[in-house]
mmCIF file of C-alpha atoms in Angstrom:
data_model
loop_
_atom_site.group_PDB
_atom_site.id
_atom_site.type_symbol
_atom_site.label_atom_id
_atom_site.label_comp_id
_atom_site.label_asym_id
_atom_site.label_seq_id
_atom_site.Cartn_x
_atom_site.Cartn_y
_atom_site.Cartn_z
ATOM 1 C CA UNK A 21 -16.189 -0.326 9.840
ATOM 2 C CA UNK A 22 -15.316 -0.232 6.164
ATOM 3 C CA UNK A 23 -14.500 -3.591 4.618
ATOM 4 C CA UNK A 24 -12.967 -4.470 1.272
ATOM 5 C CA UNK A 25 -13.034 -7.941 -0.250
ATOM 6 C CA UNK A 26 -11.199 -9.101 -3.342
ATOM 7 C CA UNK A 27 -12.690 -11.780 -5.585
ATOM 8 C CA UNK A 28 -11.571 -13.495 -8.750
ATOM 9 C CA UNK A 29 -9.798 -16.574 -10.089
ATOM 10 C CA UNK A 30 -6.867 -17.959 -8.179
ATOM 11 C CA UNK A 31 -5.277 -19.382 -11.318
ATOM 12 C CA UNK A 32 -4.840 -17.706 -14.693
ATOM 13 C CA UNK A 33 -3.102 -19.141 -17.750
ATOM 14 C CA UNK A 34 -0.185 -17.289 -19.345
ATOM 15 C CA UNK A 35 -1.193 -14.744 -22.011
ATOM 16 C CA UNK A 36 -4.730 -14.563 -20.640
ATOM 17 C CA UNK A 37 -6.482 -11.796 -18.691
ATOM 18 C CA UNK A 38 -6.480 -11.523 -14.903
ATOM 19 C CA UNK A 39 -9.816 -10.121 -13.656
ATOM 20 C CA UNK A 40 -10.352 -9.074 -10.037
ATOM 21 C CA UNK A 41 -13.172 -7.262 -8.279
ATOM 22 C CA UNK A 42 -13.138 -5.460 -4.958
ATOM 23 C CA UNK A 43 -16.449 -5.143 -3.112
ATOM 24 C CA UNK A 44 -16.709 -2.316 -0.610
ATOM 25 C CA UNK A 45 -18.977 -2.839 2.407
ATOM 26 C CA UNK A 46 -20.131 -0.591 5.248
ATOM 27 C CA UNK A 47 -19.197 2.515 3.299
ATOM 28 C CA UNK A 48 -19.876 4.175 -0.027
ATOM 29 C CA UNK A 49 -17.470 4.168 -2.910
ATOM 30 C CA UNK A 50 -18.901 7.569 -3.850
ATOM 31 C CA UNK A 51 -16.867 9.999 -1.787
ATOM 32 C CA UNK A 52 -14.891 13.114 -2.550
ATOM 33 C CA UNK A 53 -12.163 12.208 -0.051
ATOM 34 C CA UNK A 54 -11.199 8.772 -1.256
ATOM 35 C CA UNK A 55 -9.776 6.878 -4.172
ATOM 36 C CA UNK A 56 -9.829 3.122 -4.633
ATOM 37 C CA UNK A 57 -6.662 1.265 -5.490
ATOM 38 C CA UNK A 58 -4.884 -1.973 -6.280
ATOM 39 C CA UNK A 59 -1.502 -3.106 -4.943
ATOM 40 C CA UNK A 60 0.254 -6.412 -5.495
ATOM 41 C CA UNK A 61 2.949 -8.400 -3.745
ATOM 42 C CA UNK A 62 4.809 -11.294 -5.398
ATOM 43 C CA UNK A 63 5.457 -14.180 -2.994
ATOM 44 C CA UNK A 64 8.241 -13.252 -0.577
ATOM 45 C CA UNK A 65 8.738 -9.828 -2.145
ATOM 46 C CA UNK A 66 7.737 -6.210 -1.629
ATOM 47 C CA UNK A 67 4.706 -4.124 -2.506
ATOM 48 C CA UNK A 68 3.953 -2.660 -5.927
ATOM 49 C CA UNK A 69 1.318 0.015 -6.504
ATOM 50 C CA UNK A 70 -0.757 -0.858 -9.598
ATOM 51 C CA UNK A 71 -3.131 2.088 -9.790
ATOM 52 C CA UNK A 72 -6.223 3.712 -8.375
ATOM 53 C CA UNK A 73 -9.525 5.220 -9.437
ATOM 54 C CA UNK A 74 -11.870 7.963 -8.312
ATOM 55 C CA UNK A 75 -15.598 7.274 -8.168
ATOM 56 C CA UNK A 76 -16.004 9.511 -11.242
ATOM 57 C CA UNK A 77 -13.856 7.087 -13.204
ATOM 58 C CA UNK A 78 -10.611 9.080 -13.315
ATOM 59 C CA UNK A 79 -7.699 6.662 -13.177
ATOM 60 C CA UNK A 80 -4.011 6.725 -12.244
ATOM 61 C CA UNK A 81 -1.763 3.873 -13.325
ATOM 62 C CA UNK A 82 1.751 2.676 -12.637
ATOM 63 C CA UNK A 83 3.628 3.469 -15.874
ATOM 64 C CA UNK A 84 5.320 0.065 -15.729
ATOM 65 C CA UNK A 85 1.919 -1.649 -16.054
ATOM 66 C CA UNK A 86 -0.130 1.001 -17.816
ATOM 67 C CA UNK A 87 -0.214 -0.740 -21.201
ATOM 68 C CA UNK A 88 -1.758 -3.859 -19.657
ATOM 69 C CA UNK A 89 -3.978 -2.535 -16.848
ATOM 70 C CA UNK A 90 -7.533 -1.254 -16.696
ATOM 71 C CA UNK A 91 -9.209 -0.193 -13.459
ATOM 72 C CA UNK A 92 -12.922 0.524 -13.527
ATOM 73 C CA UNK A 93 -15.626 1.405 -11.002
ATOM 74 C CA UNK A 94 -19.257 0.336 -10.651
ATOM 75 C CA UNK A 95 -20.892 2.735 -8.215
ATOM 76 C CA UNK A 96 -24.240 0.928 -8.399
ATOM 77 C CA UNK A 97 -22.607 -2.224 -7.027
ATOM 78 C CA UNK A 98 -20.144 -0.381 -4.760
ATOM 79 C CA UNK A 99 -17.308 -2.225 -6.488
ATOM 80 C CA UNK A 100 -14.178 -1.493 -8.440
ATOM 81 C CA UNK A 101 -12.272 -3.838 -10.685
ATOM 82 C CA UNK A 102 -8.865 -4.643 -12.101
ATOM 83 C CA UNK A 103 -8.072 -6.214 -15.439
ATOM 84 C CA UNK A 104 -4.522 -7.169 -16.324
ATOM 85 C CA UNK A 105 -4.003 -8.512 -19.831
ATOM 86 C CA UNK A 106 -1.299 -10.710 -21.328
ATOM 87 C CA UNK A 107 -0.186 -12.097 -17.975
ATOM 88 C CA UNK A 108 3.033 -13.995 -17.387
ATOM 89 C CA UNK A 109 4.492 -15.845 -14.420
ATOM 90 C CA UNK A 110 5.900 -12.498 -13.249
ATOM 91 C CA UNK A 111 2.328 -11.391 -12.499
ATOM 92 C CA UNK A 112 1.924 -14.109 -9.869
ATOM 93 C CA UNK A 113 1.248 -12.225 -6.646
ATOM 94 C CA UNK A 114 -1.121 -11.495 -3.824
ATOM 95 C CA UNK A 115 -3.379 -8.728 -5.094
ATOM 96 C CA UNK A 116 -4.777 -6.276 -2.563
ATOM 97 C CA UNK A 117 -7.493 -3.693 -3.002
ATOM 98 C CA UNK A 118 -7.363 -0.671 -0.733
ATOM 99 C CA UNK A 119 -8.945 2.675 -0.010
ATOM 100 C CA UNK A 120 -6.749 5.676 -0.690
ATOM 101 C CA UNK A 121 -7.505 8.480 1.719
ATOM 102 C CA UNK A 122 -6.909 12.118 0.871
ATOM 103 C CA UNK A 123 -6.622 14.021 4.134
ATOM 104 C CA UNK A 124 -5.070 17.448 4.607
ATOM 105 C CA UNK A 125 -3.191 17.001 1.344
ATOM 106 C CA UNK A 126 -1.787 13.607 2.263
ATOM 107 C CA UNK A 127 -2.542 10.426 0.343
ATOM 108 C CA UNK A 128 -2.309 7.105 2.147
ATOM 109 C CA UNK A 129 -3.853 3.650 2.001
ATOM 110 C CA UNK A 130 -5.968 3.363 5.134
ATOM 111 C CA UNK A 131 -8.162 0.308 4.579
ATOM 112 C CA UNK A 132 -7.064 -2.860 2.836
ATOM 113 C CA UNK A 133 -8.694 -6.072 1.695
ATOM 114 C CA UNK A 134 -7.269 -9.343 2.968
ATOM 115 C CA UNK A 135 -5.599 -10.013 -0.379
ATOM 116 C CA UNK A 136 -6.050 -12.773 -2.927
ATOM 117 C CA UNK A 137 -3.294 -14.935 -4.375
ATOM 118 C CA UNK A 138 -3.333 -15.141 -8.158
ATOM 119 C CA UNK A 139 -1.025 -17.677 -9.768
ATOM 120 C CA UNK A 140 -0.177 -17.503 -13.440
ATOM 121 C CA UNK A 141 0.512 -20.992 -14.704
ATOM 122 C CA UNK A 142 -0.532 -23.348 -17.472
ATOM 123 C CA UNK B 13 10.095 7.276 -11.127
ATOM 124 C CA UNK B 14 11.041 8.111 -7.576
ATOM 125 C CA UNK B 15 13.010 5.272 -5.958
ATOM 126 C CA UNK B 16 12.657 4.538 -2.244
ATOM 127 C CA UNK B 17 15.517 2.850 -0.392
ATOM 128 C CA UNK B 18 15.087 1.495 3.105
ATOM 129 C CA UNK B 19 17.799 0.526 5.538
ATOM 130 C CA UNK B 20 18.503 -1.830 7.011
ATOM 131 C CA UNK B 21 16.799 -4.677 5.147
ATOM 132 C CA UNK B 22 16.818 -6.749 8.310
ATOM 133 C CA UNK B 23 17.000 -5.545 11.895
ATOM 134 C CA UNK B 24 17.463 -7.937 14.842
ATOM 135 C CA UNK B 25 16.156 -6.406 18.043
ATOM 136 C CA UNK B 26 14.827 -7.279 21.485
ATOM 137 C CA UNK B 27 11.660 -6.391 23.360
ATOM 138 C CA UNK B 28 12.140 -2.994 24.968
ATOM 139 C CA UNK B 29 14.685 -1.777 22.417
ATOM 140 C CA UNK B 30 14.418 1.575 20.690
ATOM 141 C CA UNK B 31 14.702 0.988 16.944
ATOM 142 C CA UNK B 32 14.965 3.256 13.938
ATOM 143 C CA UNK B 33 14.327 2.427 10.296
ATOM 144 C CA UNK B 34 15.472 4.791 7.549
ATOM 145 C CA UNK B 35 13.917 5.535 4.181
ATOM 146 C CA UNK B 36 15.565 7.638 1.504
ATOM 147 C CA UNK B 37 13.894 9.010 -1.637
ATOM 148 C CA UNK B 38 15.775 9.479 -4.911
ATOM 149 C CA UNK B 39 14.420 13.031 -5.114
ATOM 150 C CA UNK B 40 12.579 15.384 -2.809
ATOM 151 C CA UNK B 41 9.089 14.282 -1.862
ATOM 152 C CA UNK B 42 8.476 17.048 0.686
ATOM 153 C CA UNK B 43 6.706 15.149 3.484
ATOM 154 C CA UNK B 44 4.644 12.797 1.283
ATOM 155 C CA UNK B 45 5.876 9.696 3.040
ATOM 156 C CA UNK B 46 3.869 6.926 4.666
ATOM 157 C CA UNK B 47 4.889 3.983 6.836
ATOM 158 C CA UNK B 48 3.128 0.613 6.908
ATOM 159 C CA UNK B 49 3.477 -2.491 9.059
ATOM 160 C CA UNK B 50 2.881 -5.926 7.549
ATOM 161 C CA UNK B 51 2.675 -9.204 9.422
ATOM 162 C CA UNK B 52 2.971 -12.574 7.652
ATOM 163 C CA UNK B 53 -0.112 -13.473 5.658
ATOM 164 C CA UNK B 54 -1.796 -10.139 6.415
ATOM 165 C CA UNK B 55 -2.417 -6.924 4.541
ATOM 166 C CA UNK B 56 -0.257 -3.913 5.354
ATOM 167 C CA UNK B 57 -1.493 -1.531 8.028
ATOM 168 C CA UNK B 58 -0.960 2.213 7.917
ATOM 169 C CA UNK B 59 1.059 3.570 10.838
ATOM 170 C CA UNK B 60 2.230 7.042 9.819
ATOM 171 C CA UNK B 61 1.130 9.366 6.995
ATOM 172 C CA UNK B 62 2.556 12.675 5.909
ATOM 173 C CA UNK B 63 5.936 11.700 7.404
ATOM 174 C CA UNK B 64 4.940 12.279 11.028
ATOM 175 C CA UNK B 65 1.181 11.970 11.481
ATOM 176 C CA UNK B 66 0.162 8.997 13.604
ATOM 177 C CA UNK B 67 -2.867 7.143 12.207
ATOM 178 C CA UNK B 68 -5.797 6.845 14.615
ATOM 179 C CA UNK B 69 -5.451 3.835 16.871
ATOM 180 C CA UNK B 70 -1.706 3.358 16.343
ATOM 181 C CA UNK B 71 0.265 3.228 19.606
ATOM 182 C CA UNK B 72 2.264 6.335 20.478
ATOM 183 C CA UNK B 73 5.517 4.357 20.657
ATOM 184 C CA UNK B 74 5.565 4.700 16.861
ATOM 185 C CA UNK B 75 6.792 8.013 15.465
ATOM 186 C CA UNK B 76 7.981 9.329 12.136
ATOM 187 C CA UNK B 77 10.155 12.231 11.088
ATOM 188 C CA UNK B 78 11.910 13.727 8.103
ATOM 189 C CA UNK B 79 11.280 15.772 4.993
ATOM 190 C CA UNK B 80 12.738 16.120 1.538
ATOM 191 C CA UNK B 81 14.608 12.903 0.876
ATOM 192 C CA UNK B 82 15.404 11.422 4.302
ATOM 193 C CA UNK B 83 12.888 9.907 6.689
ATOM 194 C CA UNK B 84 12.856 7.738 9.794
ATOM 195 C CA UNK B 85 10.404 5.498 11.595
ATOM 196 C CA UNK B 86 11.145 5.049 15.279
ATOM 197 C CA UNK B 87 9.653 2.569 17.723
ATOM 198 C CA UNK B 88 10.486 3.829 21.190
ATOM 199 C CA UNK B 89 10.141 0.551 23.104
ATOM 200 C CA UNK B 90 9.613 -2.609 21.081
ATOM 201 C CA UNK B 91 6.689 -4.802 22.000
ATOM 202 C CA UNK B 92 6.305 -8.458 20.987
ATOM 203 C CA UNK B 93 3.572 -7.574 18.486
ATOM 204 C CA UNK B 94 5.883 -5.126 16.669
ATOM 205 C CA UNK B 95 8.003 -7.822 15.040
ATOM 206 C CA UNK B 96 6.931 -7.483 11.420
ATOM 207 C CA UNK B 97 8.045 -6.020 8.108
ATOM 208 C CA UNK B 98 7.878 -2.256 7.655
ATOM 209 C CA UNK B 99 7.495 -0.426 4.357
ATOM 210 C CA UNK B 100 7.800 3.222 3.476
ATOM 211 C CA UNK B 101 5.807 4.640 0.562
ATOM 212 C CA UNK B 102 6.017 7.930 -1.244
ATOM 213 C CA UNK B 103 2.839 9.629 -2.438
ATOM 214 C CA UNK B 104 4.194 12.837 -3.894
ATOM 215 C CA UNK B 105 2.219 14.625 -6.571
ATOM 216 C CA UNK B 106 3.038 12.334 -9.455
ATOM 217 C CA UNK B 107 2.367 8.585 -9.417
ATOM 218 C CA UNK B 108 3.650 5.886 -9.283
ATOM 219 C CA UNK B 109 3.369 5.720 -5.529
ATOM 220 C CA UNK B 110 6.459 3.618 -4.946
ATOM 221 C CA UNK B 111 7.245 1.555 -1.866
ATOM 222 C CA UNK B 112 10.565 0.845 -0.256
ATOM 223 C CA UNK B 113 11.823 -2.727 -0.362
ATOM 224 C CA UNK B 114 10.898 -3.361 3.263
ATOM 225 C CA UNK B 115 12.677 -3.785 6.595
ATOM 226 C CA UNK B 116 12.128 -7.007 8.492
ATOM 227 C CA UNK B 117 12.223 -6.453 12.230
ATOM 228 C CA UNK B 118 13.313 -9.755 13.782
ATOM 229 C CA UNK B 119 13.716 -11.086 17.276
ATOM 230 C CA UNK B 120 17.380 -11.053 18.328
#
């Protein structure tokens, strides 16, 4: 069964860069039917889609974060990554990576990582 | 951006109840609407995609309907493991793929 695992620092200082990596196991990141995405959830709040990437490198970003976000893919390592620059306390959240399935014209997030809490604080 | 509004925000219910959660889009999204269940401390889990398609392995007591701007998630007979927070999400042709604010299904 496909597994996704987020990794990265749990604490980032304000104005610095938040780097996260998602490692995909028991499945290949190279697939025509899937994208690979990031979603975040501030403590006690709802879900926010950050963006996703195709194995070819084509990206889709949330316009509200687009100026600060970069999502990249490393097919040789079966990983994809998130970088969020110039972070503030408002970026404190649980960050999830997920697989985005494309099936019969429908997009949906069918496999998720367990999530990693990133706190922005000095 | 397309805004998604769920109602109610909180729903007290009892085991065995039939419950319905509503999600409304700020503009037509055809049937590009997904439903997720999230339990505390866990990642969301897909229940329904394409407004009414049940994800493999999801119990048949869950069902979804709607098109355009108005959608519903129905649980026909609540089980103890169904108490959780439910989110709708639109995935129409243009990102961002926005989520509703969530509906917390609570024990009455």
